[in-house]
Short mmCIF file of C-alpha atoms in Angstrom, two decimals:
data_model
loop_
_atom_site.label_atom_id
_atom_site.label_comp_id
_atom_site.label_asym_id
_atom_site.label_seq_id
_atom_site.Cartn_x
_atom_site.Cartn_y
_atom_site.Cartn_z
CA MET A 1 70.18 34.27 20.68
CA ARG A 2 72.79 32.82 23.00
CA VAL A 3 74.34 29.39 23.24
CA LEU A 4 74.24 27.85 26.70
CA ALA A 5 76.17 24.92 28.13
CA ARG A 6 75.56 21.41 26.92
CA ILE A 7 72.49 19.79 28.46
CA ASP A 8 71.69 16.17 29.34
CA LEU A 9 68.07 15.74 28.27
CA LYS A 10 66.17 13.38 30.52
CA GLY A 11 62.57 12.36 30.04
CA CYS A 12 60.07 12.74 32.86
CA PRO A 13 58.77 9.65 34.72
CA ARG A 14 57.03 7.56 32.09
CA ARG A 15 53.95 6.82 34.20
CA PHE A 16 53.13 10.55 34.19
CA LEU A 17 53.84 11.20 30.53
CA THR A 18 50.93 12.12 28.30
CA PHE A 19 51.44 13.19 24.75
CA ILE A 20 49.76 13.63 21.42
CA VAL A 21 51.63 12.55 18.30
CA MET A 22 51.25 15.14 15.55
CA LEU A 23 51.90 14.01 11.98
CA GLY A 24 52.40 17.50 10.69
CA PHE A 25 53.10 18.12 7.03
CA ALA A 26 55.60 15.34 6.79
CA PHE A 27 52.81 12.82 6.76
CA PRO A 28 52.12 12.07 3.07
CA ALA A 29 48.77 11.33 1.49
CA TRP A 30 49.83 7.74 0.83
CA GLY A 31 51.21 7.32 4.34
CA GLN A 32 48.03 5.60 5.49
CA TYR A 33 49.01 2.63 3.29
CA PHE A 34 52.77 2.74 3.68
CA LEU A 35 53.49 3.21 7.36
CA PRO A 36 54.99 -0.10 8.51
CA ALA A 37 53.24 -2.03 11.24
CA ARG A 38 55.47 -1.11 14.17
CA GLY A 39 55.12 -0.85 17.90
CA PHE A 40 53.81 -4.03 19.51
CA GLY A 41 56.62 -6.35 20.53
CA GLN A 42 59.32 -3.89 19.47
CA ASN A 43 61.91 -2.14 21.58
CA LYS A 44 63.21 1.32 20.81
CA VAL A 45 66.88 1.04 19.85
CA ARG A 46 69.26 3.93 20.54
CA TYR A 47 72.37 3.82 18.39
CA ARG A 48 74.18 6.84 19.77
CA LYS A 49 74.49 9.15 22.74
CA PHE A 50 73.54 12.68 21.77
CA ASP A 51 75.64 15.67 22.80
CA TRP A 52 72.98 18.30 23.44
CA TRP A 53 73.56 22.05 23.41
CA ALA A 54 70.95 24.73 24.02
CA LEU A 55 70.11 27.91 22.12
CA LYS A 56 67.73 30.19 23.99
CA THR A 57 65.56 32.92 22.45
CA LYS A 58 62.65 34.96 23.73
CA TYR A 59 60.10 32.19 23.26
CA VAL A 60 61.91 28.87 22.79
CA GLU A 61 64.96 26.94 23.90
CA VAL A 62 66.29 24.80 21.06
CA TYR A 63 68.26 21.66 21.93
CA TYR A 64 70.58 20.45 19.19
CA ASN A 65 73.87 18.72 18.43
CA PRO A 66 76.65 21.37 18.28
CA GLU A 67 77.72 20.53 14.73
CA TYR A 68 74.28 21.64 13.52
CA GLU A 69 74.18 25.10 15.10
CA ASP A 70 73.25 26.81 11.83
CA LEU A 71 70.15 24.64 11.51
CA ALA A 72 69.29 25.28 15.17
CA LYS A 73 69.43 29.06 14.61
CA ILE A 74 67.11 28.75 11.62
CA ALA A 75 64.66 26.61 13.61
CA ALA A 76 64.76 29.04 16.55
CA LYS A 77 63.90 31.97 14.26
CA MET A 78 61.05 29.97 12.71
CA ALA A 79 59.69 29.10 16.16
CA ASP A 80 59.89 32.70 17.40
CA ASP A 81 58.07 33.90 14.28
CA ALA A 82 55.38 31.24 14.79
CA VAL A 83 54.87 32.24 18.43
CA GLU A 84 54.49 35.92 17.55
CA GLU A 85 51.98 35.10 14.82
CA LEU A 86 50.02 32.78 17.12
CA GLN A 87 49.95 35.32 19.95
CA LYS A 88 48.47 37.81 17.53
CA ALA A 89 45.94 35.34 16.15
CA THR A 90 44.82 33.79 19.46
CA ARG A 91 45.27 36.87 21.67
CA HIS A 92 47.05 34.61 24.12
CA GLU A 93 50.58 34.92 25.51
CA LEU A 94 52.47 31.74 26.29
CA SER A 95 53.08 31.11 29.97
CA THR A 96 56.58 29.68 29.50
CA VAL A 97 59.56 29.26 27.19
CA VAL A 98 59.02 26.18 25.03
CA PRO A 99 61.70 23.44 24.79
CA LEU A 100 62.21 22.48 21.12
CA ILE A 101 64.29 19.34 20.56
CA LEU A 102 65.67 19.25 17.03
CA TYR A 103 66.96 16.09 15.36
CA GLU A 104 68.93 16.22 12.12
CA THR A 105 67.27 13.13 10.61
CA HIS A 106 64.17 11.05 11.17
CA TYR A 107 66.27 8.08 12.23
CA GLN A 108 67.77 10.16 15.04
CA PHE A 109 64.26 11.35 15.93
CA GLU A 110 63.10 7.73 16.25
CA GLN A 111 65.68 7.24 19.02
CA THR A 112 64.23 10.00 21.23
CA ASN A 113 63.69 9.21 24.90
CA ILE A 114 61.08 11.95 25.30
CA VAL A 115 58.47 9.25 24.65
CA THR A 116 58.76 5.49 24.80
CA GLU A 117 56.41 4.85 21.89
CA ILE A 118 57.80 3.63 18.56
CA LEU A 119 57.69 6.52 16.06
CA PRO A 120 56.94 5.34 12.50
CA PRO A 121 58.51 7.04 9.45
CA GLY A 122 55.46 9.20 8.69
CA VAL A 123 55.46 11.09 12.00
CA GLY A 124 56.84 14.55 11.29
CA GLY A 125 57.02 15.71 14.91
CA PHE A 126 55.04 15.83 18.13
CA ALA A 127 54.14 18.14 20.99
CA GLU A 128 53.44 16.82 24.46
CA SER A 129 51.05 18.50 26.86
CA LEU A 130 52.76 17.74 30.16
CA ARG A 131 55.98 19.74 29.82
CA TYR A 132 55.21 21.59 26.57
CA ARG A 133 58.06 19.98 24.68
CA VAL A 134 58.16 20.02 20.88
CA VAL A 135 60.23 17.32 19.17
CA ILE A 136 60.94 17.58 15.43
CA PRO A 137 63.24 15.93 12.88
CA PHE A 138 64.65 17.80 9.89
CA ASP A 139 63.70 16.15 6.59
CA GLY A 140 65.94 18.31 4.40
CA ASN A 141 63.19 20.76 3.45
CA LEU A 142 63.15 24.16 5.18
CA ASP A 143 59.59 24.90 4.09
CA ASN A 144 58.44 21.65 5.70
CA LEU A 145 60.40 22.51 8.84
CA ARG A 146 58.72 25.91 9.07
CA GLU A 147 55.24 24.41 8.69
CA VAL A 148 55.82 21.57 11.14
CA ILE A 149 57.20 23.99 13.74
CA ALA A 150 54.15 26.25 13.29
CA HIS A 151 51.87 23.19 13.49
CA GLU A 152 53.42 21.94 16.73
CA MET A 153 53.65 25.40 18.30
CA THR A 154 49.92 25.73 17.66
CA HIS A 155 49.45 22.62 19.79
CA ILE A 156 51.50 24.23 22.57
CA PHE A 157 49.20 27.26 22.45
CA GLN A 158 46.20 24.93 22.61
CA TYR A 159 47.59 23.18 25.70
CA ASP A 160 48.36 26.53 27.32
CA ILE A 161 44.85 27.83 26.68
CA ILE A 162 43.27 24.65 28.04
CA TYR A 163 45.55 23.86 30.99
CA GLY A 164 47.21 27.18 31.79
CA GLY A 165 50.81 25.99 31.99
CA PRO A 166 53.21 23.02 32.02
CA LEU A 167 52.42 20.19 34.47
CA LYS A 168 48.94 21.57 35.15
CA SER A 169 47.38 18.88 32.98
CA LEU A 170 48.19 16.50 35.86
CA THR A 171 45.75 18.26 38.18
CA LYS A 172 43.04 19.33 35.76
CA ARG A 173 40.55 16.70 34.69
CA ILE A 174 39.64 18.02 31.27
CA LYS A 175 38.41 15.72 28.53
CA PRO A 176 40.59 15.94 25.38
CA PRO A 177 39.03 18.29 22.78
CA PRO A 178 37.75 16.84 19.48
CA THR A 179 40.68 15.87 17.29
CA TRP A 180 39.20 17.76 14.33
CA LEU A 181 39.46 20.97 16.37
CA MET A 182 43.00 20.30 17.61
CA GLU A 183 44.43 19.18 14.27
CA GLY A 184 42.27 21.49 12.17
CA MET A 185 43.55 24.50 14.10
CA ALA A 186 47.16 23.30 13.84
CA GLU A 187 46.86 22.81 10.08
CA TYR A 188 45.01 26.12 9.67
CA PHE A 189 47.44 28.27 11.67
CA GLY A 190 50.44 26.25 10.51
CA ARG A 191 50.06 27.59 6.98
CA GLY A 192 51.09 31.09 8.07
CA LEU A 193 49.35 34.36 8.97
CA THR A 194 49.19 37.87 7.56
CA GLU A 195 50.42 40.87 9.52
CA TYR A 196 46.84 41.30 10.76
CA GLY A 197 46.72 37.80 12.24
CA GLU A 198 44.54 36.30 9.51
CA LYS A 199 45.39 33.05 7.77
CA LYS A 200 47.16 33.65 4.45
CA GLY A 201 48.02 30.19 3.12
CA GLY A 202 45.64 27.69 1.60
CA MET A 203 45.73 23.93 1.61
CA GLU A 204 48.73 22.32 -0.07
CA ILE A 205 48.23 20.73 -3.49
CA THR A 206 48.22 17.12 -2.27
CA GLY A 207 45.72 17.88 0.47
CA GLU A 208 43.47 19.69 -1.99
CA MET A 209 43.61 16.67 -4.31
CA VAL A 210 42.73 14.17 -1.57
CA LEU A 211 39.88 16.31 -0.23
CA ARG A 212 38.48 16.90 -3.72
CA ASP A 213 38.59 13.18 -4.48
CA ALA A 214 36.69 12.39 -1.26
CA VAL A 215 34.01 14.95 -2.13
CA LEU A 216 33.55 13.75 -5.71
CA SER A 217 33.56 10.07 -4.74
CA GLY A 218 31.22 10.53 -1.78
CA THR A 219 33.74 9.20 0.76
CA LEU A 220 34.09 12.11 3.19
CA ILE A 221 34.55 11.02 6.79
CA PRO A 222 31.49 12.00 8.91
CA LEU A 223 32.11 14.81 11.39
CA LYS A 224 31.20 12.65 14.39
CA ASP A 225 34.03 10.27 13.46
CA LEU A 226 36.52 13.15 13.37
CA ASP A 227 36.21 13.63 17.13
CA ASP A 228 38.83 10.87 17.50
CA PHE A 229 41.31 9.86 14.77
CA SER A 230 42.60 6.78 16.60
CA MET A 231 40.19 4.38 14.91
CA LEU A 232 40.43 5.88 11.42
CA SER A 233 42.35 4.26 8.54
CA ARG A 234 42.32 7.39 6.33
CA VAL A 235 44.27 9.62 8.69
CA TYR A 236 45.58 12.05 6.08
CA LEU A 237 42.05 12.70 4.81
CA ALA A 238 40.96 13.29 8.41
CA TYR A 239 43.65 15.98 8.77
CA LYS A 240 42.61 17.68 5.55
CA GLU A 241 38.89 17.55 6.38
CA SER A 242 39.66 19.07 9.77
CA GLN A 243 41.72 21.83 8.18
CA SER A 244 38.93 22.51 5.69
CA LEU A 245 36.29 22.62 8.43
CA VAL A 246 38.27 25.00 10.65
CA THR A 247 38.97 27.21 7.62
CA TYR A 248 35.24 27.22 6.81
CA ILE A 249 34.38 28.19 10.41
CA ALA A 250 36.97 31.00 10.38
CA ARG A 251 35.68 32.44 7.11
CA ARG A 252 31.99 32.17 7.97
CA PHE A 253 31.96 33.04 11.67
CA GLY A 254 35.30 34.81 12.12
CA GLN A 255 38.72 33.53 13.14
CA TYR A 256 38.14 34.47 16.79
CA LYS A 257 35.34 31.87 16.90
CA VAL A 258 37.87 29.12 16.21
CA VAL A 259 39.86 30.16 19.28
CA GLN A 260 36.66 30.56 21.28
CA LEU A 261 35.75 26.94 20.53
CA LEU A 262 38.96 25.91 22.27
CA ARG A 263 38.54 28.32 25.19
CA ARG A 264 34.99 27.12 25.91
CA TRP A 265 35.85 23.44 25.64
CA LYS A 266 37.27 23.17 29.16
CA PHE A 267 33.92 24.32 30.54
CA LEU A 268 31.63 22.28 28.26
CA SER A 269 33.56 19.13 27.22
CA ASP A 270 30.80 18.18 24.80
CA SER A 271 31.16 18.67 21.04
CA GLU A 272 27.47 19.24 20.30
CA LYS A 273 27.03 21.76 23.15
CA LEU A 274 30.27 23.50 22.19
CA ILE A 275 29.26 24.09 18.59
CA ARG A 276 25.77 25.25 19.52
CA GLU A 277 26.98 27.71 22.17
CA VAL A 278 29.87 29.23 20.19
CA LEU A 279 28.52 29.09 16.63
CA GLY A 280 24.79 29.21 17.31
CA ILE A 281 23.97 26.15 15.17
CA SER A 282 23.87 22.41 15.75
CA ARG A 283 26.67 20.04 14.80
CA GLU A 284 24.43 18.53 12.12
CA GLU A 285 23.78 21.99 10.65
CA LEU A 286 27.49 22.81 10.69
CA GLU A 287 28.35 19.60 8.87
CA ARG A 288 25.54 20.11 6.35
CA ASP A 289 26.59 23.68 5.58
CA TRP A 290 30.29 22.80 5.35
CA ARG A 291 29.61 19.88 3.01
CA THR A 292 27.39 22.09 0.86
CA TYR A 293 30.28 24.54 0.60
CA LEU A 294 32.59 21.71 -0.52
CA TYR A 295 30.06 20.44 -3.06
CA ARG A 296 29.74 23.91 -4.60
CA LYS A 297 33.51 24.28 -4.67
CA TYR A 298 34.44 20.94 -6.22
CA TRP A 299 31.53 19.62 -8.27
CA PRO A 300 31.85 22.30 -11.00
CA GLN A 301 35.46 21.15 -11.52
CA ILE A 302 34.26 17.86 -13.02
CA GLU A 303 33.57 19.75 -16.25
CA GLY A 304 37.26 20.36 -16.88
CA ARG A 305 38.64 17.10 -15.51
CA LYS A 306 38.55 13.39 -16.25
CA TYR A 307 38.28 10.41 -13.96
CA THR A 308 41.30 8.11 -14.06
CA TYR A 309 39.33 5.29 -15.73
CA GLU A 310 38.61 7.59 -18.69
CA PHE A 311 42.25 7.89 -19.77
CA ALA A 312 44.19 5.14 -17.97
CA ARG A 313 44.08 1.44 -17.15
CA GLU A 314 44.41 0.22 -13.58
CA VAL A 315 47.34 -2.18 -13.28
CA THR A 316 46.95 -3.13 -9.61
CA PRO A 317 43.22 -3.68 -8.93
CA ASP A 318 43.78 -4.31 -5.22
CA ASP A 319 45.04 -0.74 -4.67
CA GLY A 320 42.90 1.23 -2.25
CA ARG A 321 41.66 -1.79 -0.34
CA LYS A 322 42.29 -1.78 3.37
CA GLY A 323 45.99 -2.14 4.04
CA VAL A 324 47.01 -2.45 0.37
CA GLY A 325 48.85 0.07 -1.78
CA HIS A 326 51.60 0.45 -4.39
CA MET A 327 53.93 3.28 -5.30
CA SER A 328 57.33 4.24 -6.76
CA PRO A 329 56.98 2.12 -9.95
CA ALA A 330 60.07 1.37 -12.07
CA TRP A 331 59.88 -0.01 -15.63
CA SER A 332 61.65 -3.17 -16.73
CA LEU A 333 63.87 -3.00 -19.82
CA GLY A 334 61.21 -4.43 -22.13
CA GLY A 335 58.35 -2.53 -20.51
CA GLU A 336 56.37 -5.68 -19.72
CA MET A 337 56.94 -5.54 -15.93
CA LEU A 338 57.05 -3.03 -13.10
CA ALA A 339 59.00 -3.14 -9.87
CA VAL A 340 56.88 -1.43 -7.20
CA LEU A 341 57.01 -0.64 -3.52
CA SER A 342 54.02 -2.42 -2.03
CA ALA A 343 52.25 -2.39 1.31
CA ARG A 344 50.05 -5.24 2.44
CA GLU A 345 48.59 -5.00 5.93
CA GLY A 346 51.35 -2.60 6.94
CA GLU A 347 54.24 -4.75 5.70
CA LEU A 348 56.42 -3.06 3.09
CA GLY A 349 57.95 -5.04 0.26
CA ILE A 350 59.11 -4.82 -3.34
CA GLU A 351 57.15 -6.77 -5.93
CA LEU A 352 57.53 -7.52 -9.62
CA ILE A 353 54.18 -7.01 -11.33
CA ARG A 354 53.22 -8.12 -14.82
CA LEU A 355 51.84 -5.11 -16.64
CA ARG A 356 49.39 -7.09 -18.77
CA ASP A 357 47.18 -8.30 -15.92
CA GLY A 358 48.66 -6.89 -12.70
CA LYS A 359 49.72 -10.30 -11.43
CA VAL A 360 52.45 -10.32 -8.79
CA LEU A 361 55.22 -12.46 -10.28
CA TYR A 362 57.76 -12.25 -7.48
CA ASN A 363 58.30 -10.69 -4.06
CA VAL A 364 61.86 -9.39 -4.24
CA THR A 365 62.25 -8.67 -0.52
CA LYS A 366 60.49 -11.71 0.93
CA GLY A 367 62.40 -12.91 3.98
CA MET A 368 64.91 -10.03 3.92
CA ARG A 369 63.49 -7.92 6.71
CA ALA A 370 65.32 -8.15 10.03
CA TYR A 371 68.45 -9.90 8.77
CA ARG A 372 69.06 -7.63 5.74
CA TYR A 373 67.29 -4.42 6.76
CA GLU A 374 64.91 -3.17 9.44
CA ASP A 375 62.55 -1.15 7.24
CA LEU A 376 62.27 -0.20 3.61
CA ARG A 377 62.38 3.49 2.77
CA PHE A 378 59.00 4.60 1.48
CA GLY A 379 58.49 7.53 -0.84
CA GLU A 380 58.78 8.46 -4.48
CA LYS A 381 61.72 7.24 -6.58
CA VAL A 382 63.13 4.99 -3.86
CA LEU A 383 63.75 2.07 -6.22
CA ALA A 384 65.17 2.01 -9.72
CA TRP A 385 65.62 -0.59 -12.47
CA SER A 386 68.97 -0.41 -14.27
CA PRO A 387 68.92 0.50 -17.99
CA ASP A 388 70.19 -2.96 -19.02
CA GLY A 389 67.43 -4.67 -17.01
CA ARG A 390 69.88 -6.61 -14.82
CA TRP A 391 69.67 -4.78 -11.48
CA ILE A 392 67.02 -3.33 -9.19
CA ALA A 393 68.28 -0.89 -6.57
CA PHE A 394 66.21 -0.01 -3.50
CA VAL A 395 66.67 1.71 -0.15
CA GLY A 396 66.42 0.11 3.27
CA LYS A 397 67.26 1.18 6.82
CA ARG A 398 69.90 -0.78 8.71
CA SER A 399 70.91 0.38 12.20
CA ASP A 400 70.76 4.20 12.19
CA ARG A 401 71.06 4.96 8.47
CA ASP A 402 69.89 4.04 4.98
CA ARG A 403 71.68 1.55 2.76
CA ILE A 404 71.21 0.77 -0.92
CA PHE A 405 70.52 -2.84 -1.85
CA VAL A 406 71.11 -4.15 -5.38
CA TRP A 407 69.07 -7.16 -6.49
CA ASP A 408 70.09 -9.37 -9.42
CA VAL A 409 67.07 -9.90 -11.69
CA TYR A 410 68.77 -12.70 -13.65
CA ARG A 411 69.74 -14.75 -10.59
CA MET A 412 66.69 -13.69 -8.56
CA SER A 413 68.81 -12.93 -5.51
CA LEU A 414 70.33 -10.05 -3.57
CA ASP A 415 73.75 -9.26 -5.01
CA ARG A 416 75.25 -6.51 -2.84
CA ARG A 417 74.74 -3.71 -0.37
CA LEU A 418 76.10 -0.20 -0.86
CA ASP A 419 76.77 2.13 2.07
CA PRO A 420 76.81 5.77 0.91
CA GLU A 421 79.66 7.38 2.85
CA GLY A 422 78.30 9.64 5.59
CA VAL A 423 74.77 9.79 4.14
CA GLU A 424 72.22 9.11 6.89
CA GLU A 425 69.05 9.14 4.78
CA VAL A 426 68.56 8.37 1.08
CA THR A 427 65.42 10.00 -0.29
CA SER A 428 65.60 9.04 -4.00
CA LEU A 429 67.92 7.31 -6.47
CA ASN A 430 68.49 6.84 -10.21
CA TRP A 431 70.78 4.72 -12.39
CA SER A 432 73.22 6.28 -14.83
CA PRO A 433 72.64 5.41 -18.52
CA ASP A 434 75.65 3.06 -18.52
CA GLY A 435 74.54 1.34 -15.29
CA ARG A 436 77.90 1.93 -13.59
CA ARG A 437 76.81 4.67 -11.20
CA LEU A 438 73.85 5.71 -9.08
CA VAL A 439 72.85 9.27 -8.29
CA ILE A 440 71.01 9.73 -5.00
CA SER A 441 69.46 12.52 -2.98
CA GLY A 442 69.88 12.35 0.75
CA ILE A 443 70.84 13.97 4.03
CA LYS A 444 74.44 14.10 5.24
CA GLY A 445 75.41 15.90 8.42
CA GLY A 446 71.99 17.54 8.67
CA SER A 447 72.20 18.99 5.14
CA PRO A 448 70.39 17.72 2.04
CA GLY A 449 72.44 17.06 -1.06
CA ILE A 450 73.00 15.11 -4.26
CA PHE A 451 75.59 12.33 -4.31
CA ILE A 452 77.05 9.97 -6.95
CA LEU A 453 77.85 6.37 -6.02
CA ASP A 454 79.94 3.80 -7.79
CA ALA A 455 77.43 0.97 -8.33
CA SER A 456 80.02 -1.69 -7.54
CA SER A 457 82.02 -0.30 -4.63
CA GLY A 458 79.68 2.31 -3.16
CA ARG A 459 82.42 4.96 -3.31
CA THR A 460 80.59 8.25 -2.79
CA GLN A 461 81.13 11.62 -4.44
CA VAL A 462 79.41 14.75 -3.10
CA LEU A 463 77.79 16.69 -5.93
CA THR A 464 75.81 19.35 -4.01
CA ARG A 465 75.24 20.29 -0.34
CA GLY A 466 73.12 22.95 1.30
CA LEU A 467 70.11 23.71 3.47
CA SER A 468 67.63 23.77 0.59
CA ASP A 469 65.72 20.67 -0.48
CA GLN A 470 67.42 18.74 -3.29
CA VAL A 471 65.58 15.66 -4.55
CA PHE A 472 64.73 13.45 -7.54
CA PRO A 473 68.02 13.62 -9.48
CA ALA A 474 67.92 12.32 -13.07
CA TRP A 475 70.65 11.73 -15.65
CA SER A 476 70.72 13.15 -19.14
CA PRO A 477 70.72 10.46 -21.90
CA ASP A 478 74.47 10.87 -22.46
CA GLY A 479 75.26 10.65 -18.73
CA GLY A 480 77.01 14.01 -18.72
CA THR A 481 74.44 16.07 -16.83
CA ILE A 482 72.24 15.59 -13.77
CA ALA A 483 69.03 17.54 -13.19
CA PHE A 484 67.25 17.69 -9.83
CA SER A 485 64.47 19.62 -8.15
#
């Protein structure tokens, strides 16, 4: 590896830019409910001018801010490993060195000028077909970074196989391949390969859960609808179905058939003809056989499992309806209420819900967006109710970083805002037993860590720092110890 001079990254003319946004493994199963409605009528705001440096290897050129050179070296090694694995698996050599633009946080990633589109919080990276650029934020988890890099590098291989090199997509009129093939391949190869070029990893636990639920509830998305994800509301399920289908094809017909589907697409440009020519069966037969495989895999598991209604009571009956969802619940002191992060038609908010009947008693954040914060942080453990029942703390983005807002339950009003010193993103938080401090997990200077905040002043103490994921801190009952995962 060698470090080159600093580079001023400029985007290509926007009228020529074509790209595909890849959600990667940073897109959570509940993201379909919790991605804020963003894009129309919004302008992309850039809060800083980036000082780009370049690190060139055999296969990639990583662009990064100089203070994060260690992270750039790790990403470069991951990308080189992914390219070597993909060359072995696809029997295709890349035609060019791939630019990889690395951002230290998602909020920096959202400011990119590579594309003009607004990038919502759930987008874990993208690869564009015109100039073969890969753009990725670091979320504090090296395993996620490795998988997202492999996912996006798979897309670069796909573009290279279809178009034959950067800029050639401008002159070749080729219909975009089915999304299930593009994303299914990226998920399949993104899980890692053996030394013989065969896939070694399976589906992650959350994906397995979502796919199993769709099979058992009879809500699988039909294969014909997976040709284009743009009109689907259950995007995460579409990714997992596509991964499952490509895995099924690789195991039944051979992994080389998956690559052959892509190679033949530019000559056929028809999904039904493609499947029949390469696999020797119709699309209907492929879907029937794949679904039968899923039924045989998952239906026997009912014997050792219970449906939720058999052991639990649903508190929020509107969950699961289009555009509605709840997560990150926090108990009130008396246990009769929950504070929850809610999504209704793409708008995030925090609601107080009565446990007895699920009635929404109060919308804590009503009217706060725009003048208090730009977006609420979504995820697990992003709001917390203080042990004495007086305060609710939650996380919201303001300008280019996260802030912590403290709401007064007694006065039913926002009391204060805390600005964790130097922490760009806050991923979870928890009150101390005495209610005087908050412990948070977050990203500071491109490194994840655990931090302690004074609940009144916001004074920040660094507890841990490193390049390994550190999340969900929790206090011991006496307040003397903090555990995290």
